[in-house]
mmCIF file of N, CA and C in Angstrom:
data_model
loop_
_atom_site.group_PDB
_atom_site.id
_atom_site.type_symbol
_atom_site.label_atom_id
_atom_site.label_comp_id
_atom_site.label_asym_id
_atom_site.label_seq_id
_atom_site.Cartn_x
_atom_site.Cartn_y
_atom_site.Cartn_z
ATOM 1 N N SER A 1 64.343 118.306 142.612
ATOM 2 C CA SER A 1 65.129 119.379 142.039
ATOM 3 C C SER A 1 64.842 120.657 142.802
ATOM 4 N N HIS A 2 65.805 121.526 142.850
ATOM 5 C CA HIS A 2 65.605 122.798 143.527
ATOM 6 C C HIS A 2 66.376 123.888 142.803
ATOM 7 N N ASN A 3 65.862 125.095 142.918
ATOM 8 C CA ASN A 3 66.522 126.261 142.345
ATOM 9 C C ASN A 3 67.165 127.020 143.483
ATOM 10 N N GLU A 4 68.422 127.394 143.304
ATOM 11 C CA GLU A 4 69.070 128.195 144.322
ATOM 12 C C GLU A 4 69.279 129.600 143.824
ATOM 13 N N ARG A 5 69.329 130.504 144.755
ATOM 14 C CA ARG A 5 69.708 131.873 144.489
ATOM 15 C C ARG A 5 70.650 132.221 145.619
ATOM 16 N N GLN A 6 71.673 132.920 145.299
ATOM 17 C CA GLN A 6 72.659 133.209 146.321
ATOM 18 C C GLN A 6 73.178 134.613 146.095
ATOM 19 N N PHE A 7 73.250 135.398 147.151
ATOM 20 C CA PHE A 7 73.757 136.754 147.040
ATOM 21 C C PHE A 7 75.270 136.688 146.905
ATOM 22 N N PRO A 8 75.878 137.707 146.291
ATOM 23 C CA PRO A 8 77.328 137.661 146.083
ATOM 24 C C PRO A 8 78.048 137.267 147.370
ATOM 25 N N ALA A 9 78.823 136.217 147.282
ATOM 26 C CA ALA A 9 79.526 135.688 148.451
ATOM 27 C C ALA A 9 81.003 135.616 148.141
ATOM 28 N N ARG A 10 81.790 135.914 149.134
ATOM 29 C CA ARG A 10 83.231 135.804 148.984
ATOM 30 C C ARG A 10 83.823 135.507 150.344
ATOM 31 N N GLY A 11 85.019 134.977 150.305
ATOM 32 C CA GLY A 11 85.711 134.702 151.542
ATOM 33 C C GLY A 11 87.176 134.468 151.262
ATOM 34 N N PRO A 12 87.972 134.498 152.321
ATOM 35 C CA PRO A 12 89.419 134.337 152.163
ATOM 36 C C PRO A 12 89.803 132.888 151.872
ATOM 37 N N PHE A 13 91.026 132.715 151.399
ATOM 38 C CA PHE A 13 91.542 131.377 151.095
ATOM 39 C C PHE A 13 91.612 130.506 152.345
ATOM 40 N N GLU A 14 91.703 131.125 153.519
ATOM 41 C CA GLU A 14 91.799 130.336 154.752
ATOM 42 C C GLU A 14 90.498 129.598 155.065
ATOM 43 N N GLY A 15 89.398 129.954 154.373
ATOM 44 C CA GLY A 15 88.135 129.263 154.586
ATOM 45 C C GLY A 15 87.382 129.792 155.785
ATOM 46 N N ASN A 16 86.466 128.967 156.305
ATOM 47 C CA ASN A 16 85.648 129.287 157.468
ATOM 48 C C ASN A 16 84.666 130.433 157.199
ATOM 49 N N THR A 17 84.206 130.543 155.941
ATOM 50 C CA THR A 17 83.199 131.538 155.578
ATOM 51 C C THR A 17 81.852 130.842 155.432
ATOM 52 N N GLU A 18 80.855 131.360 156.124
ATOM 53 C CA GLU A 18 79.516 130.792 156.011
ATOM 54 C C GLU A 18 78.839 131.327 154.755
ATOM 55 N N ILE A 19 78.285 130.417 153.958
ATOM 56 C CA ILE A 19 77.545 130.763 152.752
ATOM 57 C C ILE A 19 76.082 130.433 153.015
ATOM 58 N N ILE A 20 75.200 131.383 152.762
ATOM 59 C CA ILE A 20 73.764 131.152 152.901
ATOM 60 C C ILE A 20 73.184 131.023 151.496
ATOM 61 N N ILE A 21 72.544 129.896 151.229
ATOM 62 C CA ILE A 21 71.955 129.632 149.917
ATOM 63 C C ILE A 21 70.445 129.590 150.077
ATOM 64 N N THR A 22 69.753 130.380 149.270
ATOM 65 C CA THR A 22 68.295 130.349 149.283
ATOM 66 C C THR A 22 67.798 129.679 148.015
ATOM 67 N N GLY A 23 66.707 129.005 148.115
ATOM 68 C CA GLY A 23 66.130 128.290 146.983
ATOM 69 C C GLY A 23 64.819 127.671 147.422
ATOM 70 N N ASN A 24 64.557 126.475 146.945
ATOM 71 C CA ASN A 24 63.365 125.778 147.416
ATOM 72 C C ASN A 24 63.577 124.276 147.325
ATOM 73 N N HIS A 25 62.746 123.547 148.026
ATOM 74 C CA HIS A 25 62.774 122.083 148.062
ATOM 75 C C HIS A 25 63.981 121.511 148.823
ATOM 76 N N PHE A 26 64.558 122.279 149.733
ATOM 77 C CA PHE A 26 65.609 121.713 150.580
ATOM 78 C C PHE A 26 64.934 120.836 151.635
ATOM 79 N N LEU A 27 65.602 119.732 151.976
ATOM 80 C CA LEU A 27 65.046 118.795 152.944
ATOM 81 C C LEU A 27 66.022 118.595 154.101
ATOM 82 N N PRO A 28 65.503 118.442 155.329
ATOM 83 C CA PRO A 28 66.399 118.140 156.441
ATOM 84 C C PRO A 28 66.926 116.712 156.271
ATOM 85 N N SER A 29 68.222 116.580 156.147
ATOM 86 C CA SER A 29 68.820 115.266 155.883
ATOM 87 C C SER A 29 70.252 115.258 156.392
ATOM 88 N N GLU A 30 70.696 114.118 156.880
ATOM 89 C CA GLU A 30 72.102 113.997 157.296
ATOM 90 C C GLU A 30 73.025 114.040 156.089
ATOM 91 N N HIS A 31 72.476 113.924 154.873
ATOM 92 C CA HIS A 31 73.280 113.944 153.648
ATOM 93 C C HIS A 31 73.216 115.276 152.909
ATOM 94 N N LEU A 32 72.486 116.256 153.466
ATOM 95 C CA LEU A 32 72.382 117.572 152.847
ATOM 96 C C LEU A 32 73.781 118.158 152.700
ATOM 97 N N SER A 33 74.149 118.537 151.466
ATOM 98 C CA SER A 33 75.523 118.966 151.187
ATOM 99 C C SER A 33 75.566 120.098 150.181
ATOM 100 N N CYS A 34 76.684 120.841 150.229
ATOM 101 C CA CYS A 34 76.998 121.852 149.224
ATOM 102 C C CYS A 34 78.239 121.389 148.481
ATOM 103 N N LYS A 35 78.265 121.664 147.193
ATOM 104 C CA LYS A 35 79.443 121.349 146.380
ATOM 105 C C LYS A 35 79.937 122.642 145.741
ATOM 106 N N LEU A 36 81.218 122.945 145.962
ATOM 107 C CA LEU A 36 81.862 124.092 145.339
ATOM 108 C C LEU A 36 82.882 123.562 144.345
ATOM 109 N N TYR A 37 82.806 124.056 143.103
ATOM 110 C CA TYR A 37 83.712 123.556 142.061
ATOM 111 C C TYR A 37 84.078 124.675 141.103
ATOM 112 N N ASP A 38 85.303 124.587 140.570
ATOM 113 C CA ASP A 38 85.717 125.468 139.483
ATOM 114 C C ASP A 38 86.655 124.708 138.564
ATOM 115 N N ALA A 39 86.638 125.061 137.287
ATOM 116 C CA ALA A 39 87.487 124.396 136.296
ATOM 117 C C ALA A 39 88.910 124.946 136.296
ATOM 118 N N ILE A 40 89.149 126.071 136.962
ATOM 119 C CA ILE A 40 90.490 126.666 136.985
ATOM 120 C C ILE A 40 91.426 125.862 137.882
ATOM 121 N N THR A 41 91.001 125.615 139.118
ATOM 122 C CA THR A 41 91.841 124.844 140.042
ATOM 123 C C THR A 41 91.501 123.355 139.985
ATOM 124 N N ASN A 42 90.322 123.042 139.457
ATOM 125 C CA ASN A 42 89.836 121.671 139.360
ATOM 126 C C ASN A 42 89.733 120.998 140.734
ATOM 127 N N VAL A 43 89.459 121.801 141.747
ATOM 128 C CA VAL A 43 89.297 121.291 143.105
ATOM 129 C C VAL A 43 87.814 121.378 143.473
ATOM 130 N N THR A 44 87.287 120.284 143.981
ATOM 131 C CA THR A 44 85.900 120.235 144.440
ATOM 132 C C THR A 44 85.881 120.161 145.958
ATOM 133 N N GLN A 45 85.060 120.997 146.567
ATOM 134 C CA GLN A 45 84.829 120.907 148.001
ATOM 135 C C GLN A 45 83.401 120.416 148.212
ATOM 136 N N ILE A 46 83.257 119.305 148.924
ATOM 137 C CA ILE A 46 81.942 118.806 149.334
ATOM 138 C C ILE A 46 81.807 119.158 150.811
ATOM 139 N N LEU A 47 80.826 119.979 151.123
ATOM 140 C CA LEU A 47 80.683 120.516 152.474
ATOM 141 C C LEU A 47 79.353 120.092 153.079
ATOM 142 N N PRO A 48 79.342 119.726 154.351
ATOM 143 C CA PRO A 48 78.063 119.449 154.999
ATOM 144 C C PRO A 48 77.237 120.732 155.051
ATOM 145 N N ALA A 49 75.945 120.598 154.864
ATOM 146 C CA ALA A 49 75.055 121.757 154.891
ATOM 147 C C ALA A 49 74.193 121.740 156.144
ATOM 148 N N GLN A 50 73.893 122.911 156.626
ATOM 149 C CA GLN A 50 72.993 123.096 157.763
ATOM 150 C C GLN A 50 71.622 123.478 157.214
ATOM 151 N N TYR A 51 70.621 122.690 157.538
ATOM 152 C CA TYR A 51 69.252 122.964 157.092
ATOM 153 C C TYR A 51 68.646 124.041 157.978
ATOM 154 N N ASP A 52 68.205 125.142 157.366
ATOM 155 C CA ASP A 52 67.483 126.178 158.098
ATOM 156 C C ASP A 52 65.989 126.072 157.835
ATOM 157 N N SER A 53 65.645 125.852 156.558
ATOM 158 C CA SER A 53 64.235 125.727 156.158
ATOM 159 C C SER A 53 64.195 125.113 154.763
ATOM 160 N N SER A 54 62.998 124.878 154.254
ATOM 161 C CA SER A 54 62.885 124.322 152.905
ATOM 162 C C SER A 54 63.366 125.310 151.843
ATOM 163 N N THR A 55 63.635 126.558 152.260
ATOM 164 C CA THR A 55 64.098 127.577 151.318
ATOM 165 C C THR A 55 65.484 128.127 151.639
ATOM 166 N N GLN A 56 66.150 127.591 152.674
ATOM 167 C CA GLN A 56 67.482 128.112 153.021
ATOM 168 C C GLN A 56 68.356 127.049 153.678
ATOM 169 N N VAL A 57 69.620 126.978 153.198
ATOM 170 C CA VAL A 57 70.639 126.141 153.825
ATOM 171 C C VAL A 57 71.914 126.961 153.968
ATOM 172 N N ARG A 58 72.813 126.492 154.823
ATOM 173 C CA ARG A 58 74.092 127.158 155.047
ATOM 174 C C ARG A 58 75.226 126.144 154.967
ATOM 175 N N CYS A 59 76.365 126.585 154.428
ATOM 176 C CA CYS A 59 77.574 125.771 154.366
ATOM 177 C C CYS A 59 78.750 126.642 154.792
ATOM 178 N N VAL A 60 79.802 126.020 155.297
ATOM 179 C CA VAL A 60 81.005 126.748 155.699
ATOM 180 C C VAL A 60 82.173 126.259 154.843
ATOM 181 N N THR A 61 82.864 127.201 154.203
ATOM 182 C CA THR A 61 83.959 126.844 153.304
ATOM 183 C C THR A 61 85.149 126.274 154.066
ATOM 184 N N GLU A 62 85.911 125.455 153.353
ATOM 185 C CA GLU A 62 87.177 124.927 153.866
ATOM 186 C C GLU A 62 88.317 125.758 153.285
ATOM 187 N N ARG A 63 89.496 125.581 153.835
ATOM 188 C CA ARG A 63 90.677 126.258 153.308
ATOM 189 C C ARG A 63 90.891 125.830 151.860
ATOM 190 N N HIS A 64 91.389 126.778 151.039
ATOM 191 C CA HIS A 64 91.648 126.488 149.622
ATOM 192 C C HIS A 64 92.944 127.180 149.218
ATOM 193 N N ASP A 65 93.782 126.484 148.475
ATOM 194 C CA ASP A 65 95.010 127.101 147.972
ATOM 195 C C ASP A 65 94.672 128.172 146.953
ATOM 196 N N GLU A 66 95.522 129.188 146.876
ATOM 197 C CA GLU A 66 95.368 130.215 145.853
ATOM 198 C C GLU A 66 95.578 129.596 144.477
ATOM 199 N N ARG A 67 95.094 130.275 143.474
ATOM 200 C CA ARG A 67 95.295 129.838 142.093
ATOM 201 C C ARG A 67 96.792 129.819 141.796
ATOM 202 N N ALA A 68 97.252 128.756 141.165
ATOM 203 C CA ALA A 68 98.677 128.598 140.849
ATOM 204 C C ALA A 68 99.160 129.735 139.963
ATOM 205 N N GLY A 69 100.417 130.111 140.114
ATOM 206 C CA GLY A 69 101.001 131.153 139.285
ATOM 207 C C GLY A 69 101.036 132.509 139.946
ATOM 208 N N GLY A 70 100.441 132.624 141.122
ATOM 209 C CA GLY A 70 100.480 133.887 141.844
ATOM 210 C C GLY A 70 99.694 134.989 141.170
ATOM 211 N N GLN A 71 99.928 136.198 141.619
ATOM 212 C CA GLN A 71 99.215 137.355 141.103
ATOM 213 C C GLN A 71 99.737 137.724 139.721
ATOM 214 N N VAL A 72 98.825 138.054 138.805
ATOM 215 C CA VAL A 72 99.173 138.478 137.449
ATOM 216 C C VAL A 72 98.531 139.842 137.231
ATOM 217 N N LEU A 73 99.336 140.819 136.845
ATOM 218 C CA LEU A 73 98.886 142.190 136.650
ATOM 219 C C LEU A 73 97.635 142.255 135.779
ATOM 220 N N ALA A 74 96.692 143.087 136.186
ATOM 221 C CA ALA A 74 95.448 143.357 135.460
ATOM 222 C C ALA A 74 94.490 142.158 135.410
ATOM 223 N N THR A 75 94.673 141.184 136.299
ATOM 224 C CA THR A 75 93.732 140.065 136.407
ATOM 225 C C THR A 75 93.332 139.915 137.869
ATOM 226 N N MET A 76 92.327 139.121 138.133
ATOM 227 C CA MET A 76 91.942 138.870 139.528
ATOM 228 C C MET A 76 92.732 137.717 140.139
ATOM 229 N N ARG A 77 93.657 137.166 139.370
ATOM 230 C CA ARG A 77 94.506 136.082 139.846
ATOM 231 C C ARG A 77 95.282 136.538 141.079
ATOM 232 N N PRO A 78 95.371 135.807 142.154
ATOM 233 C CA PRO A 78 95.171 134.376 142.344
ATOM 234 C C PRO A 78 93.748 133.991 142.769
ATOM 235 N N CYS A 79 92.788 134.914 142.640
ATOM 236 C CA CYS A 79 91.407 134.653 143.055
ATOM 237 C C CYS A 79 90.647 133.903 141.966
ATOM 238 N N PHE A 80 89.529 133.282 142.353
ATOM 239 C CA PHE A 80 88.709 132.538 141.406
ATOM 240 C C PHE A 80 87.322 132.311 141.996
ATOM 241 N N TYR A 81 86.367 132.096 141.094
ATOM 242 C CA TYR A 81 84.999 131.780 141.485
ATOM 243 C C TYR A 81 84.775 130.273 141.464
ATOM 244 N N LYS A 82 83.920 129.809 142.363
ATOM 245 C CA LYS A 82 83.459 128.427 142.354
ATOM 246 C C LYS A 82 81.936 128.445 142.253
ATOM 247 N N THR A 83 81.390 127.539 141.440
ATOM 248 C CA THR A 83 79.940 127.390 141.411
ATOM 249 C C THR A 83 79.514 126.674 142.688
ATOM 250 N N ILE A 84 78.274 126.901 143.087
ATOM 251 C CA ILE A 84 77.722 126.272 144.286
ATOM 252 C C ILE A 84 76.509 125.452 143.876
ATOM 253 N N GLN A 85 76.512 124.188 144.292
ATOM 254 C CA GLN A 85 75.371 123.308 144.061
ATOM 255 C C GLN A 85 74.976 122.692 145.397
ATOM 256 N N VAL A 86 73.725 122.273 145.494
ATOM 257 C CA VAL A 86 73.225 121.663 146.722
ATOM 258 C C VAL A 86 72.585 120.321 146.379
ATOM 259 N N ALA A 87 72.760 119.357 147.292
ATOM 260 C CA ALA A 87 72.112 118.051 147.154
ATOM 261 C C ALA A 87 71.459 117.694 148.489
ATOM 262 N N ASN A 88 70.200 117.303 148.428
ATOM 263 C CA ASN A 88 69.516 116.834 149.639
ATOM 264 C C ASN A 88 70.049 115.480 150.084
ATOM 265 N N ASP A 89 70.500 114.673 149.107
ATOM 266 C CA ASP A 89 70.948 113.307 149.399
ATOM 267 C C ASP A 89 72.458 113.117 149.273
ATOM 268 N N GLY A 90 73.214 114.198 148.999
ATOM 269 C CA GLY A 90 74.660 114.092 148.841
ATOM 270 C C GLY A 90 75.082 113.491 147.512
ATOM 271 N N VAL A 91 74.115 113.221 146.626
ATOM 272 C CA VAL A 91 74.406 112.555 145.348
ATOM 273 C C VAL A 91 73.826 113.319 144.161
ATOM 274 N N THR A 92 72.561 113.699 144.249
ATOM 275 C CA THR A 92 71.857 114.350 143.145
ATOM 276 C C THR A 92 71.971 115.866 143.308
ATOM 277 N N TRP A 93 72.887 116.462 142.549
ATOM 278 C CA TRP A 93 73.221 117.876 142.709
ATOM 279 C C TRP A 93 72.314 118.751 141.857
ATOM 280 N N SER A 94 72.032 119.937 142.370
ATOM 281 C CA SER A 94 71.292 120.933 141.594
ATOM 282 C C SER A 94 72.143 121.344 140.395
ATOM 283 N N THR A 95 71.540 121.983 139.437
ATOM 284 C CA THR A 95 72.245 122.429 138.235
ATOM 285 C C THR A 95 73.169 123.593 138.579
ATOM 286 N N ALA A 96 74.400 123.529 138.093
ATOM 287 C CA ALA A 96 75.362 124.614 138.328
ATOM 288 C C ALA A 96 74.930 125.842 137.537
ATOM 289 N N SER A 97 75.120 127.009 138.122
ATOM 290 C CA SER A 97 74.755 128.261 137.481
ATOM 291 C C SER A 97 75.816 129.309 137.783
ATOM 292 N N ALA A 98 76.174 130.108 136.789
ATOM 293 C CA ALA A 98 77.140 131.188 137.002
ATOM 294 C C ALA A 98 76.589 132.235 137.973
ATOM 295 N N ALA A 99 75.273 132.253 138.166
ATOM 296 C CA ALA A 99 74.662 133.207 139.082
ATOM 297 C C ALA A 99 74.804 132.784 140.542
ATOM 298 N N VAL A 100 75.118 131.528 140.777
ATOM 299 C CA VAL A 100 75.248 131.012 142.139
ATOM 300 C C VAL A 100 76.694 130.581 142.322
ATOM 301 N N ARG A 101 77.512 131.492 142.835
ATOM 302 C CA ARG A 101 78.939 131.192 142.944
ATOM 303 C C ARG A 101 79.564 131.902 144.135
ATOM 304 N N PHE A 102 80.752 131.447 144.466
ATOM 305 C CA PHE A 102 81.499 131.946 145.618
ATOM 306 C C PHE A 102 82.878 132.384 145.139
ATOM 307 N N LEU A 103 83.312 133.561 145.576
ATOM 308 C CA LEU A 103 84.629 134.083 145.206
ATOM 309 C C LEU A 103 85.625 133.797 146.321
ATOM 310 N N PHE A 104 86.600 132.932 146.032
ATOM 311 C CA PHE A 104 87.720 132.748 146.950
ATOM 312 C C PHE A 104 88.709 133.857 146.651
ATOM 313 N N CYS A 105 88.864 134.796 147.587
ATOM 314 C CA CYS A 105 89.769 135.921 147.346
ATOM 315 C C CYS A 105 89.975 136.691 148.640
ATOM 316 N N ASP A 106 91.220 136.902 148.985
ATOM 317 C CA ASP A 106 91.501 137.817 150.070
ATOM 318 C C ASP A 106 91.134 139.219 149.574
ATOM 319 N N ILE A 107 90.975 140.178 150.471
ATOM 320 C CA ILE A 107 90.595 141.534 150.075
ATOM 321 C C ILE A 107 91.859 142.355 149.803
ATOM 322 N N TYR A 108 91.854 143.042 148.659
ATOM 323 C CA TYR A 108 92.990 143.860 148.234
ATOM 324 C C TYR A 108 92.642 145.341 148.331
ATOM 325 N N VAL A 109 93.623 146.129 148.843
ATOM 326 C CA VAL A 109 93.481 147.576 148.993
ATOM 327 C C VAL A 109 94.715 148.220 148.374
ATOM 328 N N SER A 110 94.512 149.342 147.654
ATOM 329 C CA SER A 110 95.626 150.043 147.016
ATOM 330 C C SER A 110 95.293 151.529 146.910
ATOM 331 N N VAL A 111 96.308 152.384 146.964
ATOM 332 C CA VAL A 111 96.083 153.818 146.795
ATOM 333 C C VAL A 111 95.553 154.120 145.393
ATOM 334 N N GLU A 112 95.762 153.209 144.434
ATOM 335 C CA GLU A 112 95.215 153.373 143.093
ATOM 336 C C GLU A 112 93.827 152.747 142.965
ATOM 337 N N GLY A 113 93.311 152.167 144.036
ATOM 338 C CA GLY A 113 92.017 151.503 144.002
ATOM 339 C C GLY A 113 90.859 152.477 144.058
ATOM 340 N N SER A 114 89.640 151.922 144.104
ATOM 341 C CA SER A 114 88.420 152.733 144.157
ATOM 342 C C SER A 114 87.428 152.094 145.118
ATOM 343 N N ASP A 115 86.891 152.906 146.001
ATOM 344 C CA ASP A 115 85.853 152.421 146.901
ATOM 345 C C ASP A 115 84.500 152.363 146.202
ATOM 346 N N ASP A 116 84.360 153.075 145.085
ATOM 347 C CA ASP A 116 83.100 153.094 144.344
ATOM 348 C C ASP A 116 83.001 151.971 143.327
ATOM 349 N N SER A 117 84.069 151.753 142.551
ATOM 350 C CA SER A 117 84.000 150.752 141.484
ATOM 351 C C SER A 117 84.909 149.549 141.733
ATOM 352 N N GLY A 118 85.607 149.527 142.845
ATOM 353 C CA GLY A 118 86.474 148.400 143.159
ATOM 354 C C GLY A 118 85.693 147.205 143.689
ATOM 355 N N TYR A 119 86.295 146.031 143.549
ATOM 356 C CA TYR A 119 85.720 144.794 144.076
ATOM 357 C C TYR A 119 86.587 144.184 145.174
ATOM 358 N N GLY A 120 87.698 144.838 145.488
ATOM 359 C CA GLY A 120 88.605 144.280 146.486
ATOM 360 C C GLY A 120 89.422 143.118 145.951
ATOM 361 N N THR A 121 89.504 142.995 144.612
ATOM 362 C CA THR A 121 90.298 141.956 143.963
ATOM 363 C C THR A 121 91.606 142.574 143.478
ATOM 364 N N PRO A 122 92.598 141.756 143.106
ATOM 365 C CA PRO A 122 93.876 142.326 142.663
ATOM 366 C C PRO A 122 93.732 143.304 141.501
ATOM 367 N N ASP A 123 92.834 143.021 140.552
ATOM 368 C CA ASP A 123 92.668 143.903 139.399
ATOM 369 C C ASP A 123 91.763 145.102 139.683
ATOM 370 N N ARG A 124 90.933 145.037 140.734
ATOM 371 C CA ARG A 124 90.030 146.136 141.093
ATOM 372 C C ARG A 124 89.995 146.301 142.613
ATOM 373 N N PRO A 125 91.129 146.747 143.182
ATOM 374 C CA PRO A 125 91.206 146.863 144.644
ATOM 375 C C PRO A 125 90.358 148.023 145.176
ATOM 376 N N TYR A 126 90.060 147.941 146.477
ATOM 377 C CA TYR A 126 89.454 149.076 147.157
ATOM 378 C C TYR A 126 90.542 150.108 147.408
ATOM 379 N N ARG A 127 90.122 151.343 147.689
ATOM 380 C CA ARG A 127 91.094 152.406 147.965
ATOM 381 C C ARG A 127 91.398 152.519 149.467
ATOM 382 N N THR A 128 90.402 152.246 150.318
ATOM 383 C CA THR A 128 90.592 152.451 151.743
ATOM 384 C C THR A 128 90.387 151.194 152.555
ATOM 385 N N LEU A 129 91.025 151.173 153.700
ATOM 386 C CA LEU A 129 90.828 150.057 154.630
ATOM 387 C C LEU A 129 89.392 150.030 155.134
ATOM 388 N N GLN A 130 88.791 151.203 155.315
ATOM 389 C CA GLN A 130 87.404 151.266 155.779
ATOM 390 C C GLN A 130 86.486 150.499 154.835
ATOM 391 N N ARG A 131 86.653 150.682 153.530
ATOM 392 C CA ARG A 131 85.801 149.985 152.559
ATOM 393 C C ARG A 131 86.044 148.473 152.615
ATOM 394 N N SER A 132 87.287 148.067 152.817
ATOM 395 C CA SER A 132 87.580 146.637 152.902
ATOM 396 C C SER A 132 86.938 146.032 154.156
ATOM 397 N N ILE A 133 86.895 146.776 155.230
ATOM 398 C CA ILE A 133 86.245 146.303 156.460
ATOM 399 C C ILE A 133 84.745 146.153 156.233
ATOM 400 N N GLU A 134 84.146 147.130 155.556
ATOM 401 C CA GLU A 134 82.712 147.069 155.258
ATOM 402 C C GLU A 134 82.386 145.861 154.374
ATOM 403 N N ALA A 135 83.291 145.514 153.468
ATOM 404 C CA ALA A 135 83.053 144.423 152.523
ATOM 405 C C ALA A 135 83.282 143.059 153.144
ATOM 406 N N SER A 136 84.021 142.998 154.235
ATOM 407 C CA SER A 136 84.362 141.687 154.811
ATOM 408 C C SER A 136 83.261 141.153 155.689
#
């Protein structure tokens, strides 16, 4: 068993975002994997993991469709979070935690947004392109 901790991670729907997961008891294995899952889209991504050390692994996201229904005012839709789990053997997954998750979301900017309290999501966009560049 291992405990993971992961700093806030996000990436675009097109994928190809590297996620660094820290924890303990990771083992170098050809079966080392990350699992990203959410109940909203009900899509699971099983990704090969790169072993860095017994306390750190890396995975790269695949492309993911936006949440069905498009953008809905005052919500973060079409964005969504996925929990991240790791398995040394590709079978026995760590416990899912809301603290260890990945946000699939393109970055949103609006003149009504805020660089201080915005998250770059549809419901809380950034105000400037500069802030969106810093966040990416």
